[in-house]
mmCIF file of C-alpha atoms in Angstrom:
data_model
loop_
_atom_site.group_PDB
_atom_site.id
_atom_site.type_symbol
_atom_site.label_atom_id
_atom_site.label_comp_id
_atom_site.label_asym_id
_atom_site.label_seq_id
_atom_site.Cartn_x
_atom_site.Cartn_y
_atom_site.Cartn_z
ATOM 1 C CA MET A 1 8.823 6.278 16.953
ATOM 2 C CA SER A 2 10.152 2.637 16.036
ATOM 3 C CA ASP A 3 13.799 1.681 17.522
ATOM 4 C CA ASP A 4 14.663 1.532 13.917
ATOM 5 C CA GLU A 5 13.611 5.199 13.486
ATOM 6 C CA PHE A 6 14.926 6.572 16.151
ATOM 7 C CA ARG A 7 18.072 5.612 16.107
ATOM 8 C CA PRO A 8 19.176 8.017 12.381
ATOM 9 C CA ALA A 9 16.736 10.626 14.472
ATOM 10 C CA GLN A 10 19.459 10.327 16.998
ATOM 11 C CA MET A 11 22.046 10.413 14.519
ATOM 12 C CA ILE A 12 21.076 13.598 12.287
ATOM 13 C CA SER A 13 20.086 15.103 15.450
ATOM 14 C CA GLU A 14 23.305 14.431 17.014
ATOM 15 C CA ARG A 15 24.909 15.915 13.543
ATOM 16 C CA LEU A 16 23.242 19.000 13.011
ATOM 17 C CA ALA A 17 23.234 19.918 16.553
ATOM 18 C CA GLU A 18 27.248 20.177 16.645
ATOM 19 C CA ARG A 19 27.442 21.341 13.287
ATOM 20 C CA ILE A 20 25.620 24.838 15.051
ATOM 21 C CA ARG A 21 28.400 24.447 17.842
ATOM 22 C CA THR A 22 30.914 24.194 16.127
ATOM 23 C CA GLU A 23 30.009 26.224 13.063
ATOM 24 C CA GLY A 24 26.359 29.162 13.717
ATOM 25 C CA SER A 25 22.910 28.649 13.200
ATOM 26 C CA LEU A 26 22.075 26.905 9.564
ATOM 27 C CA SER A 27 20.026 27.819 6.461
ATOM 28 C CA VAL A 28 17.099 26.042 5.804
ATOM 29 C CA ALA A 29 18.536 24.325 3.553
ATOM 30 C CA ALA A 30 21.461 22.772 5.120
ATOM 31 C CA PHE A 31 18.024 21.636 7.226
ATOM 32 C CA MET A 32 17.280 19.881 4.993
ATOM 33 C CA ALA A 33 20.312 18.101 3.269
ATOM 34 C CA GLU A 34 21.359 16.531 5.952
ATOM 35 C CA ALA A 35 17.856 15.562 7.262
ATOM 36 C CA LEU A 36 16.735 13.974 3.959
ATOM 37 C CA PHE A 37 20.433 13.309 1.843
ATOM 38 C CA HIS A 38 23.097 12.102 4.944
ATOM 39 C CA PRO A 39 24.127 9.071 2.866
ATOM 40 C CA MET A 40 23.756 6.618 6.588
ATOM 41 C CA ALA A 41 20.901 8.204 8.195
ATOM 42 C CA GLY A 42 19.093 10.781 6.373
ATOM 43 C CA PHE A 43 16.277 10.298 4.994
ATOM 44 C CA TYR A 44 16.266 8.682 1.257
ATOM 45 C CA ALA A 45 19.090 7.110 2.400
ATOM 46 C CA THR A 46 17.446 4.449 5.281
ATOM 47 C CA LYS A 47 14.150 3.776 3.838
ATOM 48 C CA ASP A 48 11.913 3.345 0.713
ATOM 49 C CA PRO A 49 9.114 6.063 1.683
ATOM 50 C CA LEU A 50 6.424 5.426 -0.680
ATOM 51 C CA GLY A 51 3.204 3.943 -1.023
ATOM 52 C CA ALA A 52 0.588 3.050 1.187
ATOM 53 C CA ALA A 53 1.482 1.668 4.094
ATOM 54 C CA ASN A 54 4.505 4.153 4.589
ATOM 55 C CA ASP A 55 4.744 7.607 4.429
ATOM 56 C CA PHE A 56 3.537 9.232 1.036
ATOM 57 C CA ILE A 57 2.210 8.100 -1.684
ATOM 58 C CA THR A 58 2.590 10.190 -5.092
ATOM 59 C CA ALA A 59 0.740 10.029 -8.739
ATOM 60 C CA PRO A 60 2.625 6.727 -10.379
ATOM 61 C CA GLU A 61 1.100 4.332 -7.347
ATOM 62 C CA ILE A 62 -2.186 6.084 -7.001
ATOM 63 C CA SER A 63 -2.751 4.981 -10.996
ATOM 64 C CA GLN A 64 -0.992 3.233 -13.673
ATOM 65 C CA MET A 65 -2.905 5.507 -15.832
ATOM 66 C CA PHE A 66 -0.538 8.756 -14.465
ATOM 67 C CA GLY A 67 3.023 6.494 -15.917
ATOM 68 C CA GLU A 68 0.925 5.237 -18.888
ATOM 69 C CA LEU A 69 -0.022 8.776 -19.894
ATOM 70 C CA LEU A 70 3.754 10.010 -19.646
ATOM 71 C CA GLY A 71 4.732 7.613 -21.196
ATOM 72 C CA LEU A 72 2.806 8.085 -24.441
ATOM 73 C CA TRP A 73 4.374 11.753 -23.429
ATOM 74 C CA ALA A 74 7.982 10.738 -23.580
ATOM 75 C CA ALA A 75 7.376 9.004 -27.263
ATOM 76 C CA GLU A 76 5.014 11.250 -28.903
ATOM 77 C CA CYS A 77 8.564 13.854 -28.244
ATOM 78 C CA TRP A 78 10.878 11.648 -29.594
ATOM 79 C CA MET A 79 8.583 10.848 -33.099
ATOM 80 C CA GLN A 80 9.102 15.126 -32.508
ATOM 81 C CA MET A 81 12.554 14.646 -32.508
ATOM 82 C CA GLY A 82 12.690 12.882 -35.811
ATOM 83 C CA ALA A 83 12.581 9.419 -33.644
ATOM 84 C CA PRO A 84 16.418 8.752 -33.575
ATOM 85 C CA SER A 85 18.027 5.164 -33.270
ATOM 86 C CA ARG A 86 18.772 5.808 -29.677
ATOM 87 C CA PHE A 87 18.266 8.589 -27.215
ATOM 88 C CA GLU A 88 18.186 8.408 -22.798
ATOM 89 C CA LEU A 89 14.695 8.035 -21.422
ATOM 90 C CA ILE A 90 15.751 10.173 -17.846
ATOM 91 C CA GLU A 91 13.718 10.260 -14.627
ATOM 92 C CA LEU A 92 14.955 12.381 -12.038
ATOM 93 C CA GLY A 93 13.962 10.629 -8.633
ATOM 94 C CA PRO A 94 12.132 7.716 -9.731
ATOM 95 C CA GLY A 95 10.588 6.163 -7.013
ATOM 96 C CA THR A 96 9.660 2.861 -6.968
ATOM 97 C CA GLY A 97 9.902 2.248 -10.460
ATOM 98 C CA ARG A 98 6.450 2.461 -11.074
ATOM 99 C CA MET A 99 6.145 4.893 -13.101
ATOM 100 C CA MET A 100 8.421 4.069 -14.965
ATOM 101 C CA SER A 101 7.113 0.649 -15.812
ATOM 102 C CA ASP A 102 4.326 2.557 -17.059
ATOM 103 C CA MET A 103 5.536 4.408 -19.154
ATOM 104 C CA LEU A 104 7.832 1.555 -20.778
ATOM 105 C CA ARG A 105 4.200 -0.435 -21.533
ATOM 106 C CA ALA A 106 2.363 2.981 -22.948
ATOM 107 C CA GLY A 107 5.442 3.578 -25.014
ATOM 108 C CA ARG A 108 4.896 0.143 -26.969
ATOM 109 C CA ALA A 109 2.240 1.384 -28.559
ATOM 110 C CA ALA A 110 4.905 3.541 -30.755
ATOM 111 C CA PRO A 111 6.591 1.894 -33.115
ATOM 112 C CA GLY A 112 9.994 1.481 -32.637
ATOM 113 C CA PHE A 113 10.092 3.476 -29.233
ATOM 114 C CA LEU A 114 10.978 0.590 -27.087
ATOM 115 C CA ASP A 115 14.061 -0.207 -29.744
ATOM 116 C CA ALA A 116 15.217 2.917 -29.645
ATOM 117 C CA VAL A 117 14.740 3.627 -25.879
ATOM 118 C CA HIS A 118 17.873 3.285 -23.016
ATOM 119 C CA VAL A 119 16.089 4.216 -19.865
ATOM 120 C CA THR A 120 18.657 6.064 -17.240
ATOM 121 C CA LEU A 121 17.085 6.849 -13.599
ATOM 122 C CA ILE A 122 18.879 9.357 -11.514
ATOM 123 C CA GLU A 123 18.963 7.707 -7.920
ATOM 124 C CA ALA A 124 20.443 8.931 -4.824
ATOM 125 C CA SER A 125 19.392 6.480 -2.658
ATOM 126 C CA PRO A 126 20.665 3.331 -2.417
ATOM 127 C CA ALA A 127 17.167 1.954 -0.585
ATOM 128 C CA LEU A 128 15.388 3.274 -3.508
ATOM 129 C CA LYS A 129 17.868 1.647 -5.791
ATOM 130 C CA MET A 130 17.067 -1.797 -4.676
ATOM 131 C CA VAL A 131 13.369 -1.357 -5.449
ATOM 132 C CA GLN A 132 13.587 0.476 -8.583
ATOM 133 C CA GLY A 133 16.114 -2.855 -10.037
ATOM 134 C CA GLN A 134 13.300 -4.830 -8.482
ATOM 135 C CA THR A 135 10.264 -3.383 -10.074
ATOM 136 C CA LEU A 136 12.063 -3.120 -13.620
ATOM 137 C CA ALA A 137 13.948 -6.784 -13.547
ATOM 138 C CA SER A 138 11.588 -7.745 -16.731
ATOM 139 C CA ALA A 139 12.341 -4.621 -18.838
ATOM 140 C CA SER A 140 13.211 -5.313 -21.924
ATOM 141 C CA VAL A 141 15.455 -2.092 -22.573
ATOM 142 C CA PRO A 142 18.437 -1.505 -20.842
ATOM 143 C CA ILE A 143 18.284 0.342 -17.378
ATOM 144 C CA ASN A 144 21.118 2.034 -15.565
ATOM 145 C CA TRP A 145 21.370 3.737 -12.465
ATOM 146 C CA ALA A 146 23.274 7.871 -12.757
ATOM 147 C CA LYS A 147 23.059 9.898 -8.857
ATOM 148 C CA ASP A 148 23.300 13.311 -11.065
ATOM 149 C CA PHE A 149 21.415 14.209 -13.769
ATOM 150 C CA ASP A 150 25.514 15.495 -15.428
ATOM 151 C CA LYS A 151 26.920 11.963 -15.129
ATOM 152 C CA ALA A 152 23.410 10.516 -17.047
ATOM 153 C CA PRO A 153 24.664 9.659 -21.010
ATOM 154 C CA SER A 154 24.734 11.642 -23.723
ATOM 155 C CA GLY A 155 22.437 12.013 -26.967
ATOM 156 C CA PRO A 156 19.087 12.753 -27.373
ATOM 157 C CA ALA A 157 16.814 13.238 -23.941
ATOM 158 C CA VAL A 158 13.411 13.204 -22.499
ATOM 159 C CA VAL A 159 13.932 14.021 -19.114
ATOM 160 C CA ILE A 160 10.773 13.047 -16.792
ATOM 161 C CA GLY A 161 10.802 14.467 -13.023
ATOM 162 C CA ASN A 162 7.000 13.658 -10.828
ATOM 163 C CA GLU A 163 8.020 15.403 -7.407
ATOM 164 C CA PHE A 164 11.804 15.716 -7.829
ATOM 165 C CA LEU A 165 12.066 19.480 -7.371
ATOM 166 C CA ASP A 166 9.632 19.495 -4.348
ATOM 167 C CA CYS A 167 12.585 17.668 -2.264
ATOM 168 C CA LEU A 168 15.054 20.324 -3.425
ATOM 169 C CA PRO A 169 16.478 22.318 0.325
ATOM 170 C CA ILE A 170 15.726 25.850 0.172
ATOM 171 C CA ARG A 171 16.163 28.497 1.880
ATOM 172 C CA GLN A 172 14.571 30.889 3.746
ATOM 173 C CA ALA A 173 13.933 34.717 4.297
ATOM 174 C CA ILE A 174 12.166 36.869 6.670
ATOM 175 C CA ARG A 175 11.384 40.819 5.969
ATOM 176 C CA HIS A 176 12.630 42.418 9.362
ATOM 177 C CA LYS A 177 13.120 46.244 9.601
ATOM 178 C CA GLY A 178 12.950 46.907 6.174
ATOM 179 C CA GLN A 179 15.457 44.590 5.110
ATOM 180 C CA TRP A 180 15.367 40.789 4.234
ATOM 181 C CA ARG A 181 17.228 38.148 6.559
ATOM 182 C CA GLU A 182 17.848 34.869 6.317
ATOM 183 C CA ARG A 183 15.698 32.319 8.103
ATOM 184 C CA VAL A 184 18.228 30.139 10.235
ATOM 185 C CA VAL A 185 18.007 26.649 12.088
ATOM 186 C CA THR A 186 19.718 27.152 15.383
ATOM 187 C CA LEU A 187 19.219 24.955 19.051
ATOM 188 C CA HIS A 188 16.892 26.376 21.870
ATOM 189 C CA PRO A 189 18.285 28.638 24.031
ATOM 190 C CA GLU A 190 17.338 26.197 26.977
ATOM 191 C CA ASP A 191 16.653 23.160 25.359
ATOM 192 C CA GLU A 192 19.203 21.905 23.159
ATOM 193 C CA ALA A 193 17.804 19.376 22.049
ATOM 194 C CA ARG A 194 14.982 20.767 20.373
ATOM 195 C CA PHE A 195 15.901 23.212 17.421
ATOM 196 C CA VAL A 196 13.855 26.341 16.261
ATOM 197 C CA TYR A 197 14.259 29.250 14.014
ATOM 198 C CA GLY A 198 16.129 32.054 13.994
ATOM 199 C CA LEU A 199 16.896 35.074 12.281
ATOM 200 C CA GLY A 200 20.367 34.956 10.102
ATOM 201 C CA PRO A 201 22.304 37.275 8.308
ATOM 202 C CA VAL A 202 20.899 40.456 5.708
ATOM 203 C CA LEU A 203 20.578 38.303 2.514
ATOM 204 C CA GLY A 204 23.195 40.009 -0.191
ATOM 205 C CA GLU A 205 23.008 40.991 -3.401
ATOM 206 C CA ALA A 206 23.334 38.450 -5.230
ATOM 207 C CA ASP A 207 20.901 36.144 -3.045
ATOM 208 C CA MET A 208 18.111 38.774 -3.667
ATOM 209 C CA ALA A 209 18.072 37.664 -7.023
ATOM 210 C CA PHE A 210 15.738 34.761 -5.880
ATOM 211 C CA ILE A 211 13.149 37.089 -4.750
ATOM 212 C CA ALA A 212 10.503 38.093 -7.029
ATOM 213 C CA PRO A 213 10.851 42.051 -8.040
ATOM 214 C CA GLY A 214 7.107 42.347 -6.924
ATOM 215 C CA LEU A 215 7.642 41.040 -3.569
ATOM 216 C CA ARG A 216 10.535 42.583 -2.510
ATOM 217 C CA GLU A 217 9.236 45.444 -0.803
ATOM 218 C CA ALA A 218 7.053 43.466 1.033
ATOM 219 C CA ASP A 219 5.594 44.589 4.556
ATOM 220 C CA ASP A 220 7.603 43.320 7.862
ATOM 221 C CA GLY A 221 7.143 39.757 8.488
ATOM 222 C CA THR A 222 6.873 38.386 5.754
ATOM 223 C CA LEU A 223 8.307 35.808 4.261
ATOM 224 C CA VAL A 224 9.346 34.035 1.413
ATOM 225 C CA GLU A 225 11.007 30.845 0.203
ATOM 226 C CA LEU A 226 14.154 30.918 -2.336
ATOM 227 C CA ARG A 227 14.327 28.072 -4.482
ATOM 228 C CA PRO A 228 18.226 27.881 -5.688
ATOM 229 C CA GLY A 229 18.412 24.083 -6.325
ATOM 230 C CA ASP A 230 16.385 24.715 -9.574
ATOM 231 C CA GLN A 231 18.343 27.310 -11.392
ATOM 232 C CA GLN A 232 20.822 24.684 -10.492
ATOM 233 C CA GLN A 233 18.685 22.017 -12.322
ATOM 234 C CA ILE A 234 17.968 23.907 -15.117
ATOM 235 C CA ASP A 235 21.668 24.611 -15.270
ATOM 236 C CA GLN A 236 22.215 21.069 -16.363
ATOM 237 C CA LEU A 237 19.357 20.788 -18.488
ATOM 238 C CA ALA A 238 20.338 23.707 -20.194
ATOM 239 C CA ALA A 239 24.275 22.811 -20.873
ATOM 240 C CA ARG A 240 22.633 19.034 -21.703
ATOM 241 C CA PHE A 241 19.772 20.755 -24.617
ATOM 242 C CA ASP A 242 22.607 22.802 -26.177
ATOM 243 C CA ARG A 243 24.613 19.925 -26.960
ATOM 244 C CA ASP A 244 21.899 16.917 -28.140
ATOM 245 C CA PRO A 245 18.011 17.745 -28.073
ATOM 246 C CA GLY A 246 15.624 17.324 -25.559
ATOM 247 C CA TYR A 247 12.349 17.912 -24.001
ATOM 248 C CA ALA A 248 12.003 17.614 -20.273
ATOM 249 C CA LEU A 249 8.838 18.065 -17.769
ATOM 250 C CA PHE A 250 8.464 18.753 -14.673
ATOM 251 C CA VAL A 251 4.990 17.947 -12.040
ATOM 252 C CA ASP A 252 4.962 18.857 -8.433
ATOM 253 C CA TYR A 253 2.696 20.956 -6.236
ATOM 254 C CA GLY A 254 3.112 24.590 -5.966
ATOM 255 C CA SER A 255 1.823 28.021 -7.374
ATOM 256 C CA ALA A 256 1.923 29.258 -10.676
ATOM 257 C CA LYS A 257 2.813 32.954 -9.503
ATOM 258 C CA PRO A 258 5.185 34.317 -7.071
ATOM 259 C CA GLU A 259 3.565 33.790 -3.943
ATOM 260 C CA THR A 260 4.924 34.623 0.483
ATOM 261 C CA GLY A 261 4.598 31.872 3.086
ATOM 262 C CA ASP A 262 6.234 29.019 4.443
ATOM 263 C CA THR A 263 5.521 26.073 2.188
ATOM 264 C CA LEU A 264 8.037 23.258 4.426
ATOM 265 C CA GLN A 265 6.397 20.076 5.527
ATOM 266 C CA ALA A 266 6.868 17.167 6.976
ATOM 267 C CA ILE A 267 5.093 13.687 6.281
ATOM 268 C CA ARG A 268 5.370 10.931 8.569
ATOM 269 C CA ALA A 269 3.612 7.791 7.867
ATOM 270 C CA HIS A 270 0.604 9.981 5.789
ATOM 271 C CA GLN A 271 0.509 12.798 8.684
ATOM 272 C CA LYS A 272 2.079 16.818 8.510
ATOM 273 C CA VAL A 273 4.854 16.957 11.693
ATOM 274 C CA ASP A 274 7.100 19.493 12.779
ATOM 275 C CA PRO A 275 10.204 19.994 10.055
ATOM 276 C CA LEU A 276 12.059 20.056 12.805
ATOM 277 C CA ASP A 277 11.182 17.274 14.740
ATOM 278 C CA ALA A 278 13.149 14.311 14.262
ATOM 279 C CA PRO A 279 14.980 15.078 11.513
ATOM 280 C CA GLY A 280 15.475 11.749 9.120
ATOM 281 C CA THR A 281 12.589 10.330 10.497
ATOM 282 C CA ALA A 282 9.721 12.903 7.508
ATOM 283 C CA ASP A 283 10.103 14.322 4.030
ATOM 284 C CA LEU A 284 10.756 17.447 4.001
ATOM 285 C CA THR A 285 9.118 19.690 0.892
ATOM 286 C CA ALA A 286 7.693 22.978 -0.465
ATOM 287 C CA TRP A 287 6.489 23.840 -3.304
ATOM 288 C CA VAL A 288 8.078 24.918 -6.159
ATOM 289 C CA ASP A 289 7.209 28.004 -7.602
ATOM 290 C CA PHE A 290 6.619 27.433 -11.323
ATOM 291 C CA ASP A 291 6.255 31.012 -12.436
ATOM 292 C CA ARG A 292 10.094 31.278 -10.960
ATOM 293 C CA LEU A 293 10.865 27.680 -12.741
ATOM 294 C CA LEU A 294 9.372 28.881 -16.059
ATOM 295 C CA ARG A 295 11.813 32.368 -16.349
ATOM 296 C CA LEU A 296 15.023 30.548 -15.262
ATOM 297 C CA GLY A 297 14.243 28.299 -18.310
ATOM 298 C CA VAL A 298 14.143 31.197 -21.010
ATOM 299 C CA ASP A 299 17.124 33.116 -19.240
ATOM 300 C CA ALA A 300 18.966 29.645 -19.986
ATOM 301 C CA GLY A 301 18.514 29.187 -23.592
ATOM 302 C CA LEU A 302 15.283 27.112 -23.470
ATOM 303 C CA SER A 303 11.902 27.359 -25.329
ATOM 304 C CA ALA A 304 9.591 26.999 -21.859
ATOM 305 C CA PHE A 305 5.908 25.525 -21.797
ATOM 306 C CA GLY A 306 3.301 25.877 -18.907
ATOM 307 C CA PRO A 307 2.540 26.070 -16.138
ATOM 308 C CA MET A 308 -0.343 23.513 -16.818
ATOM 309 C CA THR A 309 -2.650 21.880 -14.354
ATOM 310 C CA GLN A 310 -1.958 18.311 -13.985
ATOM 311 C CA GLY A 311 -5.877 18.091 -14.279
ATOM 312 C CA ASP A 312 -5.886 19.938 -17.476
ATOM 313 C CA PHE A 313 -3.059 17.679 -18.453
ATOM 314 C CA LEU A 314 -4.194 14.399 -18.089
ATOM 315 C CA THR A 315 -7.229 15.032 -19.471
ATOM 316 C CA GLU A 316 -5.446 16.389 -22.785
ATOM 317 C CA LEU A 317 -3.482 13.074 -22.757
ATOM 318 C CA GLY A 318 -6.835 11.445 -23.165
ATOM 319 C CA ILE A 319 -7.332 9.836 -19.197
ATOM 320 C CA GLU A 320 -10.661 9.095 -19.837
ATOM 321 C CA GLN A 321 -9.801 7.391 -22.420
ATOM 322 C CA ARG A 322 -7.795 5.471 -20.831
ATOM 323 C CA ALA A 323 -9.666 5.187 -17.999
ATOM 324 C CA ALA A 324 -12.424 3.275 -21.029
ATOM 325 C CA VAL A 325 -10.311 0.943 -22.027
ATOM 326 C CA LEU A 326 -9.291 -0.132 -18.887
ATOM 327 C CA SER A 327 -12.745 -0.129 -17.770
ATOM 328 C CA ARG A 328 -14.261 -2.806 -20.112
ATOM 329 C CA SER A 329 -11.866 -6.390 -18.249
ATOM 330 C CA VAL A 330 -12.165 -4.799 -15.101
ATOM 331 C CA ASP A 331 -16.089 -5.976 -12.546
ATOM 332 C CA GLU A 332 -17.663 -3.132 -10.922
ATOM 333 C CA ALA A 333 -15.647 -2.888 -8.223
ATOM 334 C CA GLY A 334 -12.870 -2.917 -10.608
ATOM 335 C CA GLN A 335 -14.483 0.270 -12.600
ATOM 336 C CA ALA A 336 -15.450 2.301 -9.400
ATOM 337 C CA LYS A 337 -11.921 2.137 -8.720
ATOM 338 C CA LEU A 338 -10.525 3.260 -11.577
ATOM 339 C CA LYS A 339 -13.247 6.443 -11.517
ATOM 340 C CA ARG A 340 -11.613 6.738 -8.333
ATOM 341 C CA GLN A 341 -8.304 7.206 -9.127
ATOM 342 C CA MET A 342 -8.978 9.141 -12.128
ATOM 343 C CA HIS A 343 -10.832 11.057 -9.623
ATOM 344 C CA ARG A 344 -7.489 11.793 -7.398
ATOM 345 C CA LEU A 345 -5.492 12.426 -9.976
ATOM 346 C CA VAL A 346 -7.662 15.175 -12.171
ATOM 347 C CA SER A 347 -10.260 16.891 -9.988
ATOM 348 C CA PRO A 348 -9.655 20.518 -8.821
ATOM 349 C CA GLU A 349 -10.198 19.118 -5.047
ATOM 350 C CA ASP A 350 -7.294 16.494 -5.301
ATOM 351 C CA MET A 351 -4.829 16.888 -6.754
ATOM 352 C CA GLY A 352 -5.450 18.406 -10.386
ATOM 353 C CA THR A 353 -4.866 21.853 -9.511
ATOM 354 C CA LEU A 354 -2.732 22.390 -6.334
ATOM 355 C CA PHE A 355 -0.089 20.090 -8.561
ATOM 356 C CA LYS A 356 1.091 21.481 -11.721
ATOM 357 C CA LEU A 357 3.891 21.104 -14.769
ATOM 358 C CA ALA A 358 6.281 22.474 -16.423
ATOM 359 C CA ALA A 359 7.899 21.558 -19.916
ATOM 360 C CA PHE A 360 10.830 22.122 -21.498
ATOM 361 C CA SER A 361 12.395 22.231 -24.578
ATOM 362 C CA SER A 362 15.606 22.454 -27.169
ATOM 363 C CA GLU A 363 15.311 24.726 -29.538
ATOM 364 C CA GLY A 364 14.328 24.852 -32.682
ATOM 365 C CA LEU A 365 12.265 20.949 -31.561
ATOM 366 C CA PRO A 366 8.652 21.089 -31.982
ATOM 367 C CA PRO A 367 6.394 22.637 -29.173
ATOM 368 C CA ALA A 368 6.014 20.388 -26.286
ATOM 369 C CA PRO A 369 2.971 18.015 -26.681
ATOM 370 C CA GLY A 370 -0.284 18.622 -24.943
ATOM 371 C CA ILE A 371 1.677 22.164 -22.933
ATOM 372 C CA ALA A 372 0.385 25.772 -24.165
ATOM 373 C CA PRO A 373 3.994 27.950 -24.112
ATOM 374 C CA PHE A 374 5.272 29.419 -21.353
ATOM 375 C CA LYS A 375 3.831 33.575 -21.382
ATOM 376 C CA ARG A 376 6.410 35.519 -19.230
ATOM 377 C CA SER A 377 4.604 38.327 -17.728
ATOM 378 C CA ARG A 378 5.950 41.916 -16.988
#
């Protein structure tokens, strides 16, 4: 670990250790929130983690085709809303701004789209805001930033979140002697410089609502993940779409049905590391439960669509045709690169199946383009 990495890690570690000494053990969510979002030393506050040379790489960094196809999807949503003369294109966790740049370029194909669009990037990281500003410096549409989704301008909207939900802090619970107990983070009893997991209090009735009914009587030792951040995001989305028409699309890695097990992972320089090691120097993420996400949307009064695999969605939107068009203007090496990029995005052995999508819309709008309505199972 470099000196630049050591300083925030030391600061976050000392802060977390002091909180545990004074407050007691912390939930996994509290640990994640501190490590990722502390304004002075959190992972997202101190660096640009995206790209092949940094900690991880996302679909928009792999290929321009990803953002272009999402741009066409957004343009189709805009037209299905009646092509309003002004609408908000809102991106949650916009990374480097690369995806938005590609989306806007593709949006030129829809007459009037660029004249109508106003972009708002929901970003809490000062480091990433600087990168996004540079990426979108030549954009021909208004670009604004907001720290929180509920601070975005009102009006008809298309909301996009690519690898956003997986970063929301999660809680974990373990079935122990017939009861569900919170999994917590505490200090090692013999080495207070190390963080370890422990068992916390029994879950209350309100917390049990985060566990799928079919999992509540699981065997002792079973671990489940609770995602209160998903509920908050859906509630904010439903409130907005109750006032103004809109569509939303979430792309992330996760499961299509409720599952058990620990999915919390830490990535540093493209390598998996211990999530409790050197907080503030690694990205912490967890799988999205798409079935529960879509159920939350339906319960909140939204029209819900999905889940659908990323591979199927990009194929439905025409990634093969787009790759063929791009191939005409490059040499054999460029064509081979495009083929590799497409394979990485759609292949079941790579991102095609692991990554999934869920879409939502205001009631009364036409169905979300390219995604079948959500069928709620019993």
